[in-house]
Coordinates of C-alpha atoms and ligand atoms in Angstrom, one line a residue:
M35 CA -167.9 -11.1 -71.7
V36 CA -167.1 -13.6 -74.3
Q37 CA -163.3 -14.3 -74.0
P38 CA -161.7 -14.2 -76.8
H39 CA -159.0 -17.4 -76.1
N40 CA -160.8 -20.6 -75.4
L41 CA -163.9 -19.9 -77.9
P42 CA -165.3 -23.0 -79.5
R43 CA -164.2 -24.1 -82.7
H44 CA -167.4 -25.3 -84.1
V45 CA -171.0 -24.2 -82.4
A46 CA -174.1 -26.1 -84.2
I47 CA -177.6 -24.5 -83.5
I48 CA -181.7 -26.5 -83.9
M49 CA -182.8 -23.6 -84.6
D50 CA -186.3 -24.4 -82.6
G51 CA -189.4 -22.3 -82.7
N52 CA -190.7 -20.5 -85.4
G53 CA -193.8 -21.9 -86.1
R54 CA -194.6 -20.9 -82.1
W55 CA -193.0 -17.1 -82.5
A56 CA -195.6 -16.8 -85.3
K57 CA -198.7 -18.5 -83.9
R58 CA -198.2 -16.2 -80.7
R59 CA -198.2 -13.5 -82.9
G60 CA -201.4 -14.7 -85.2
L61 CA -199.0 -14.8 -88.1
P62 CA -198.6 -17.7 -90.9
R63 CA -195.9 -19.8 -90.2
I64 CA -194.0 -19.0 -92.7
E65 CA -193.6 -15.7 -91.0
G66 CA -192.3 -16.9 -88.1
H67 CA -189.1 -18.9 -90.2
R68 CA -188.9 -15.9 -92.8
K69 CA -187.6 -13.7 -89.1
G70 CA -185.9 -16.7 -88.7
A71 CA -183.6 -16.1 -91.2
D72 CA -183.1 -12.5 -90.4
S73 CA -181.7 -14.3 -86.8
V74 CA -179.3 -16.9 -89.7
R75 CA -177.9 -13.4 -90.6
D76 CA -177.5 -11.7 -87.6
V77 CA -176.0 -15.1 -86.0
V78 CA -173.2 -15.9 -89.4
R79 CA -172.2 -12.2 -89.1
A80 CA -171.4 -12.1 -85.5
S81 CA -170.2 -16.0 -85.3
R82 CA -167.5 -14.4 -88.4
E83 CA -166.4 -11.4 -86.3
L84 CA -165.9 -13.9 -83.0
G85 CA -163.4 -15.9 -85.2
L86 CA -165.1 -18.9 -84.9
K87 CA -163.8 -21.9 -87.0
A88 CA -167.2 -23.9 -87.9
L89 CA -171.1 -23.1 -87.9
T90 CA -173.5 -25.8 -88.7
L91 CA -177.3 -24.7 -88.6
Y92 CA -179.9 -27.2 -88.9
A93 CA -182.0 -25.6 -91.3
F94 CA -184.1 -28.8 -92.7
S95 CA -184.2 -32.0 -91.7
S96 CA -184.8 -35.4 -93.3
Q97 CA -188.0 -35.4 -91.7
N98 CA -189.3 -31.7 -92.5
W99 CA -190.0 -33.5 -96.2
D100 CA -193.1 -34.4 -94.5
R101 CA -194.4 -30.8 -93.0
P102 CA -197.3 -29.3 -95.1
M103 CA -196.4 -29.0 -98.9
E104 CA -196.8 -25.2 -98.5
E105 CA -194.5 -24.9 -95.9
V106 CA -192.0 -26.8 -97.7
R107 CA -191.8 -24.8 -100.9
S108 CA -191.7 -21.6 -98.6
L109 CA -188.8 -22.6 -96.6
M110 CA -187.2 -23.7 -99.9
E111 CA -187.5 -20.8 -101.3
L112 CA -186.0 -18.8 -98.4
L113 CA -183.0 -21.0 -98.7
R114 CA -182.7 -19.7 -102.2
D115 CA -183.2 -15.9 -101.3
Y116 CA -180.4 -16.6 -98.6
V117 CA -178.2 -18.2 -101.1
V118 CA -178.9 -15.4 -103.9
E119 CA -178.8 -12.5 -101.5
E120 CA -175.5 -13.4 -99.1
R121 CA -173.7 -14.3 -101.9
A122 CA -171.8 -10.9 -101.9
E123 CA -171.4 -10.7 -97.8
I124 CA -170.2 -14.5 -98.0
M125 CA -167.9 -14.2 -100.1
D126 CA -166.2 -10.9 -99.0
N127 CA -166.3 -12.1 -95.9
E128 CA -164.2 -15.3 -96.6
I129 CA -166.9 -17.8 -95.8
R130 CA -166.7 -21.1 -97.3
L131 CA -169.8 -22.5 -97.7
V132 CA -170.8 -26.2 -97.6
T133 CA -174.0 -28.6 -96.9
I134 CA -174.3 -32.0 -95.4
G135 CA -177.7 -33.9 -96.2
D136 CA -179.1 -34.9 -99.1
R137 CA -178.9 -31.8 -101.6
S138 CA -180.4 -34.4 -104.6
R139 CA -183.8 -34.0 -103.2
L140 CA -183.6 -30.3 -103.2
P141 CA -185.6 -28.7 -105.7
E142 CA -183.5 -27.0 -108.7
F143 CA -184.3 -23.7 -108.5
V144 CA -182.0 -24.0 -104.4
R145 CA -179.6 -26.4 -105.5
D146 CA -178.1 -24.2 -108.5
P147 CA -177.4 -21.0 -106.6
L148 CA -176.5 -23.4 -103.8
E149 CA -173.9 -25.3 -106.2
E150 CA -172.5 -22.4 -107.6
L151 CA -172.0 -20.9 -104.7
I152 CA -170.7 -23.6 -102.6
R153 CA -168.0 -24.4 -105.7
D154 CA -167.2 -20.3 -105.6
S155 CA -166.8 -20.2 -101.9
A156 CA -164.3 -23.0 -101.5
E157 CA -161.2 -21.5 -101.3
N158 CA -162.6 -19.2 -98.6
S159 CA -160.4 -20.0 -95.5
Q160 CA -161.7 -17.9 -92.7
M161 CA -164.7 -19.5 -91.4
T162 CA -167.2 -22.4 -92.3
L163 CA -170.9 -22.1 -93.1
C164 CA -172.0 -25.4 -93.1
L165 CA -175.9 -26.0 -94.0
A166 CA -178.0 -29.2 -93.1
L167 CA -180.3 -29.4 -95.5
S168 CA -182.3 -32.4 -95.9
Y169 CA -180.0 -34.1 -92.7
G170 CA -180.7 -36.4 -90.8
G171 CA -178.3 -38.2 -88.3
R172 CA -178.8 -41.5 -88.5
E173 CA -178.9 -41.4 -92.4
S174 CA -175.8 -39.8 -92.2
I175 CA -174.4 -42.6 -89.9
V176 CA -175.9 -45.5 -92.5
A177 CA -174.4 -43.8 -95.1
A178 CA -170.9 -44.1 -94.1
A179 CA -171.6 -46.9 -92.8
R180 CA -172.8 -48.8 -96.0
R181 CA -169.8 -47.1 -97.8
L182 CA -167.3 -49.1 -95.3
A183 CA -169.0 -51.9 -96.1
E184 CA -169.0 -51.8 -99.5
A185 CA -165.4 -51.3 -99.2
A186 CA -165.1 -54.0 -97.6
V187 CA -167.1 -56.2 -99.9
A188 CA -164.8 -55.3 -102.7
G189 CA -161.7 -55.9 -100.9
E190 CA -160.1 -52.6 -100.4
I191 CA -160.4 -52.9 -96.5
I192 CA -160.9 -55.2 -94.2
P193 CA -163.6 -54.8 -90.9
S194 CA -160.3 -54.7 -88.3
D195 CA -159.3 -51.2 -90.3
I196 CA -162.4 -49.7 -89.3
D197 CA -162.0 -47.5 -85.5
A198 CA -163.6 -44.3 -84.6
Q199 CA -161.2 -41.9 -86.6
S200 CA -161.6 -44.0 -90.1
F201 CA -165.5 -44.1 -89.3
A202 CA -165.7 -40.0 -88.6
Q203 CA -163.5 -40.0 -92.0
E204 CA -166.5 -41.5 -94.1
L205 CA -169.2 -38.5 -92.3
S206 CA -170.1 -35.8 -94.6
T207 CA -168.6 -33.5 -91.6
R208 CA -165.1 -35.1 -92.1
M209 CA -164.4 -31.5 -93.3
L210 CA -165.4 -29.5 -89.8
P211 CA -163.5 -28.9 -86.7
E212 CA -164.8 -31.3 -83.9
L213 CA -168.1 -30.1 -82.4
D214 CA -168.1 -28.4 -79.4
L215 CA -170.9 -26.4 -78.5
V216 CA -174.3 -27.4 -79.3
I217 CA -177.4 -24.8 -79.1
R218 CA -181.4 -25.7 -79.2
T219 CA -183.5 -23.0 -78.9
S220 CA -187.0 -22.6 -77.7
G221 CA -186.7 -24.9 -74.3
E222 CA -186.9 -27.9 -76.2
Q223 CA -184.3 -30.5 -74.6
R224 CA -183.8 -33.4 -77.5
I225 CA -180.8 -33.6 -80.4
S226 CA -183.4 -34.2 -83.3
N227 CA -181.5 -36.6 -85.4
F228 CA -178.9 -33.5 -85.5
L229 CA -174.9 -34.7 -85.5
L230 CA -175.2 -37.9 -83.2
W231 CA -171.8 -39.4 -84.0
E232 CA -170.6 -35.5 -84.1
A233 CA -171.4 -34.5 -80.6
A234 CA -170.1 -37.1 -78.8
Y235 CA -168.2 -35.1 -76.5
A236 CA -170.2 -31.3 -77.4
E237 CA -171.6 -28.9 -74.7
L238 CA -175.2 -28.9 -75.1
Y239 CA -176.8 -25.5 -74.5
F240 CA -180.3 -25.2 -74.6
I241 CA -182.5 -21.9 -74.3
D242 CA -186.2 -20.7 -74.3
T243 CA -185.7 -18.6 -76.7
L244 CA -187.1 -19.0 -80.0
W245 CA -185.2 -18.7 -82.7
P246 CA -186.3 -15.4 -84.6
D247 CA -185.7 -13.7 -81.1
F248 CA -182.4 -15.1 -81.1
S249 CA -179.6 -12.7 -82.0
R250 CA -175.8 -12.3 -81.7
T251 CA -176.4 -11.5 -78.1
T252 CA -177.8 -14.5 -77.0
L253 CA -175.0 -16.5 -79.4
Y254 CA -172.8 -14.7 -76.8
Q255 CA -174.7 -15.7 -73.8
A256 CA -174.2 -19.1 -75.2
I257 CA -170.9 -18.6 -76.1
E258 CA -169.8 -17.5 -72.3
A259 CA -171.8 -20.7 -70.6
F260 CA -169.4 -23.2 -73.2
Q261 CA -166.5 -21.3 -72.0
G262 CA -167.7 -21.5 -67.7
R263 CA -167.7 -25.4 -68.5
E264 CA -165.4 -28.0 -67.8
R265 CA -165.0 -30.5 -70.9
R266 CA -163.8 -33.8 -68.9
F267 CA -163.6 -35.9 -72.1
G268 CA -164.2 -39.0 -69.7
L269 CA -161.0 -37.8 -67.6
T270 CA -161.6 -37.0 -64.1
S271 CA -161.6 -33.3 -62.7
E272 CA -158.1 -33.6 -61.6
Q273 CA -156.5 -35.0 -64.5
V274 CA -158.0 -32.2 -66.6
R275 CA -156.5 -29.7 -63.9
L276 CA -153.0 -31.8 -64.1
R277 CA -153.4 -31.3 -68.3
R278 CA -153.7 -28.0 -68.3
L279 CA -150.6 -27.0 -66.1
Ligands
FPP495 C1 -187.7 -25.1 -86.5 O1 -189.0 -23.8 -86.4 C2 -187.3 -24.9 -87.9 C3 -187.1 -25.4 -89.3 C4 -188.1 -26.3 -89.2 C5 -186.3 -24.4 -90.2 C6 -185.4 -23.5 -90.0 C7 -185.4 -22.8 -90.7 C8 -185.0 -21.1 -90.8 C9 -184.6 -20.8 -89.8 C10 -185.4 -20.1 -92.4 C11 -184.1 -20.4 -93.2 C12 -183.1 -21.0 -93.2 C13 -182.4 -20.5 -93.8 C14 -180.5 -20.9 -93.1 C15 -181.9 -19.0 -94.4 P1 -190.5 -25.1 -86.3 O2 -190.9 -24.4 -87.3 O3 -190.2 -26.3 -85.7 O4 -191.0 -24.4 -84.9 P2 -192.2 -24.7 -84.0 O5 -191.6 -26.0 -83.2 O6 -192.4 -23.8 -83.2 O7 -193.3 -25.4 -84.9

């Protein structure tokens, strides 16, 4: 059972295995993505009901642009459909939609409804749904470093002003709570350029389930596993126990 206290505030998911799910059924890859979009709907709803503060989904990486053109096009259409069809659900449930990644690369037919919903949901406060779109962790760190270098050249800061805290403030995830749990589906055990900085102290949970088969029940299992872990943040077990007293 998921304990209502000790919930992760921020969960991030690498939604992997859509292609394999389709292949096993002799279907085109896009059918896996389509079924994957249904998992997204269920998991967003369940996260909101549980009371998570933030959910980040790796929907499209910077590297995914190199996939076959038809697959990229279909993924973009699925994203557009999601934004259009889930608009009422997102607004009614007080969910704030944000994105991380290079939105300027998205085609207009995705960007327009997406940016409209980002604007309209900006004041919603029950949960933040963050879609990583055209996102790469390294790219995001490099962009932050570049901004700080520019600020230093402009004389706005000096290099010794830069520390982990000020650096994190330059990342696009600055509006999200600390990342507590990263889930990756489909049996792969890699981070794949996702939230590299943010995952520093996150718990990692790898599960064999393919993303289209992922449901709220699988999310509950992952959260239960999280709740059974001891997070030490570099301390000893004894120190952690003493701090809890
Ligand atoms: C990885 O599976 C999945 C993706 C690259 C895309 C994820 C997209 C969705 C779940 C649907 C649309 C998203 C939203 C937010 C509505 P893969 O294709 O790499 O699977 P494989 O490793 O089995 O080939």
